Amino acid sequence: MYLSRLGVLAAVASCGGTCEAPPPSDAGPADSGPDSGLTDCPDAGFLGDPDSPPDLEIIAVQPDGSFVPILDGDEVGLHTPFQGGKVILAGALLTNVELVDCGRLRVGALLRDPTQPGEPAVYNEERHVRYEPMPDRPGWAVPRLINDERNMAPNLESCGLDPYPRDTDGCEWILEVRLEDSRTREILASERLRIMPICPEDDPGDTDVPPELELEQCTCQCAANYTGGRCDKADLPKWIDPPLDCE
Amino acid sequence: MLSATRFLTLSAALAALSGCPGEGPPPPGVTLPEPDQGWQFEVAEFDVPAGHEIQNCYFVEVPEDEEVCVARIEVAQEPGTHHMNVFRLGTQIDLWGEAGDVVYGDSEDRTTPCWRSGNWADWPLVVNSQQSDEGGHYDWTMPDGVVHHFAPGEVLMIQSHYVNGSTQVGEVGHVFVNFHTVPCDGTQELGTMFATNQGIDICPGDLGIEFSSSCGNGFTDPVTVIAANSHYHSRGRNFTIEPYDPIAGEYGEPFYENESWDDPLMATDLDVTITPDQRIGWHCSYDYAPPAGGTTCEDLDAINASKEPTCCYGFGGIVDASEHCNIFVYYYPKVEDFSCI
């Protein structure tokens, strides 16, 4: 049902047309060249039912650019992206949306703490993601793979230097994914699910430590109250994972 | 192995600046008188060859023998600077030094420790300046009673980045930083936030592409933001910083907005309250432009670790071949020095 990475690449290859650029800024960059602003990209128009509001289904993008749906209560892998850190690439399939501006739509992801009043977002990221029609699901749009998986979904940094007094790895959190208006940031559609972020046994993006230490590094970085230097390579073999702190 | 080289101590640097008797007057260039109360750091002149970017990390020592409070900071830089940041030291990874050491970084070798931001990811920010016009002179007096605290002999790191490339031209680097001290009685300590969004990627066809994030778990009491600055490269279109409401998941009205990438606004007249139930959010937007001035798509793809040729700009310090999305926020009273990297 869902596209593999190969399927996404095939879909990209079939794109045609030229997209409209958004209104120019009054203060454009000094080095904008004549080639900037135009590229081949889908001219897909409206996908879905124009009389229905936008809707989404939450997905987790994988390090290889494939993706899987996230269902309520699912475990979701924490991965090391190009830029480092530990992220959940939490994105969305979309319907009842119009693909203009090269299919660029603003998607946000928030990791909320269910133990606190109001379930505040502890981590969040919003970005423009380029969408294209989903070949095997009429009326739906799928993130387009450009360069690598980081461009397919918000990079929801879920551990690290903005410390929080609660474990990320192994605790239940609320994942919210949103479609927002690209210019006003108004929320057009959103969904929340209970998830459990999990450090994977094998993290292909983590080249900083030997494979046998990847899990230790992740659990160390994603335990409560992270401080810089806590997970140094030299110290990892001595890292003792404290009791799970989900309160 | 740390590639630090002993360089001039503060006193030696000052002696070098003053020149030797009989050698004639120093060459013209930026100068800054020393403060009446306080001290001055100087980064001695260095050449920036055409087509190169130089980013050096200088380790210096607070030349005081007791705790001091700084209420005013002046910076003067030779025109063409890309940035100058001063950090306290944090976790030692691959970048370190003792007072008087310098770790050199030429863009020809981006593996040197002064280029890799992960090496200073939790190093508390002291001050930053990107002012490249008017002699790069910048003079910031904090509100009454708000001060930076420094321990006697505390080691700081001054990072100076000059670019002599297609988007900026600085042939000589030269930096002065003055720390003006005041009595510590009755003062409140300044806190800082240095945060980046390193997941950015600006690809062909991207006009107005925007990335947003927030930082600041840990504001336990209300604080007041008094200054802010931003940093991105020449593809940057618009930068805003605003309060973020984690329960609504919404950004508030911007208290900082900047469209200039090479001489960004340092806002020093802010008076913005951030409550314990808020964080600080920021947005960076970009217009793609093809690489220029000898920089190629291959350069971009190499820096960006692209899995296939795409000519996208990823996060990185090389001005002509990568992008940034960084905020610098100054507030009081200090809770902690936030680093979201």
CSV table of C-alpha atoms in Angstrom, one decimal, chain A residues 5 21-23 25 27 29 31-33 35-37 39 63 82-83 104 106 110 112 117-118 120-128 130 146-151 155 161-164 178 185 228-229, chain B residues 91 121-122 167 197-201 203-217 234-235 237 242 244 246-249 251 259 279 283 287-289 304-307 310 312 339-340:
chain,number,residue,atom,x,y,z
A,5,ARG,CA,11.9,4.4,-1.8
A,21,ALA,CA,7.6,30.8,-7.4
A,22,PRO,CA,6.1,32.4,-4.3
A,23,PRO,CA,6.0,36.2,-4.3
A,25,SER,CA,10.9,39.1,-1.2
A,27,ALA,CA,15.1,41.8,0.2
A,29,PRO,CA,19.7,37.4,-1.6
A,31,ASP,CA,23.7,36.3,-5.2
A,32,SER,CA,20.4,35.1,-6.7
A,33,GLY,CA,21.3,33.8,-10.1
A,35,ASP,CA,18.6,30.0,-12.7
A,36,SER,CA,17.2,30.3,-9.3
A,37,GLY,CA,13.5,29.7,-8.6
A,39,THR,CA,12.9,23.6,-11.5
A,63,PRO,CA,16.8,6.3,7.3
A,82,PHE,CA,22.9,13.8,8.7
A,83,GLN,CA,23.2,16.7,11.2
A,104,ARG,CA,5.7,22.6,-1.1
A,106,ARG,CA,4.3,23.2,5.6
A,110,LEU,CA,5.5,18.1,18.1
A,112,ARG,CA,4.2,16.4,23.8
A,117,PRO,CA,-1.0,19.8,32.3
A,118,GLY,CA,-1.9,20.8,28.8
A,120,PRO,CA,3.1,20.8,26.4
A,121,ALA,CA,5.4,20.3,23.4
A,122,VAL,CA,8.9,19.6,24.6
A,123,TYR,CA,10.3,19.4,21.1
A,124,ASN,CA,9.0,20.7,17.8
A,125,GLU,CA,10.0,21.4,14.3
A,126,GLU,CA,8.1,22.7,11.3
A,127,ARG,CA,9.3,22.9,7.7
A,128,HIS,CA,8.3,23.0,4.1
A,130,ARG,CA,7.7,19.0,-1.2
A,146,ILE,CA,15.0,15.1,-2.5
A,147,ASN,CA,18.6,14.7,-1.5
A,148,ASP,CA,17.8,12.5,1.4
A,149,GLU,CA,15.2,11.6,4.0
A,150,ARG,CA,15.6,14.7,6.0
A,151,ASN,CA,13.6,16.6,3.5
A,155,ASN,CA,13.3,16.5,11.8
A,161,LEU,CA,21.0,19.5,24.6
A,162,ASP,CA,17.6,21.0,25.4
A,163,PRO,CA,17.4,18.8,28.5
A,164,TYR,CA,14.1,17.7,29.9
A,178,ARG,CA,0.2,19.1,11.5
A,185,ARG,CA,1.1,29.0,9.6
A,228,GLY,CA,27.0,17.7,27.4
A,229,GLY,CA,29.8,15.2,27.7
B,91,THR,CA,32.6,19.8,27.2
B,121,ALA,CA,27.8,22.4,21.2
B,122,ASP,CA,27.4,23.1,24.9
B,167,THR,CA,29.7,36.4,-1.3
B,197,ASN,CA,18.5,24.2,13.3
B,198,GLN,CA,20.9,21.8,11.7
B,199,GLY,CA,18.4,19.9,9.7
B,200,ILE,CA,18.0,22.5,7.0
B,201,ASP,CA,18.5,21.7,3.3
B,203,CYS,CA,17.6,22.7,-2.8
B,204,PRO,CA,17.2,23.9,-6.4
B,205,GLY,CA,13.7,25.5,-6.9
B,206,ASP,CA,13.3,26.4,-3.2
B,207,LEU,CA,12.0,29.9,-2.9
B,208,GLY,CA,10.9,31.0,0.5
B,209,ILE,CA,11.5,27.6,2.0
B,210,GLU,CA,11.2,27.9,5.8
B,211,PHE,CA,12.4,26.0,8.8
B,212,SER,CA,11.0,26.6,12.3
B,213,SER,CA,12.0,25.3,15.8
B,214,SER,CA,12.1,26.3,19.4
B,215,CYS,CA,14.5,26.0,22.4
B,216,GLY,CA,14.3,26.6,26.1
B,217,ASN,CA,13.1,23.8,28.3
B,234,SER,CA,23.5,34.5,1.5
B,235,ARG,CA,20.5,32.4,0.6
B,237,ARG,CA,15.6,35.7,3.1
B,242,GLU,CA,9.5,35.0,18.9
B,244,TYR,CA,6.7,29.9,21.5
B,246,PRO,CA,4.3,24.8,23.9
B,247,ILE,CA,0.7,23.9,24.8
B,248,ALA,CA,-0.9,25.6,21.8
B,249,GLY,CA,2.1,24.8,19.7
B,251,TYR,CA,4.6,31.0,17.8
B,259,GLU,CA,16.5,40.3,6.4
B,279,ARG,CA,10.1,28.7,24.9
B,283,HIS,CA,12.1,30.8,11.7
B,287,ASP,CA,15.7,31.5,-1.6
B,288,TYR,CA,17.9,29.0,-3.4
B,289,ALA,CA,20.7,30.4,-5.6
B,304,ASN,CA,26.1,18.1,2.6
B,305,ALA,CA,27.0,14.4,2.4
B,306,SER,CA,24.4,14.1,-0.3
B,307,LYS,CA,23.5,10.6,-1.3
B,310,THR,CA,21.5,17.4,-5.8
B,312,CYS,CA,21.5,21.4,-2.1
B,339,SER,CA,22.5,25.4,23.9
B,340,CYS,CA,20.1,23.8,21.4
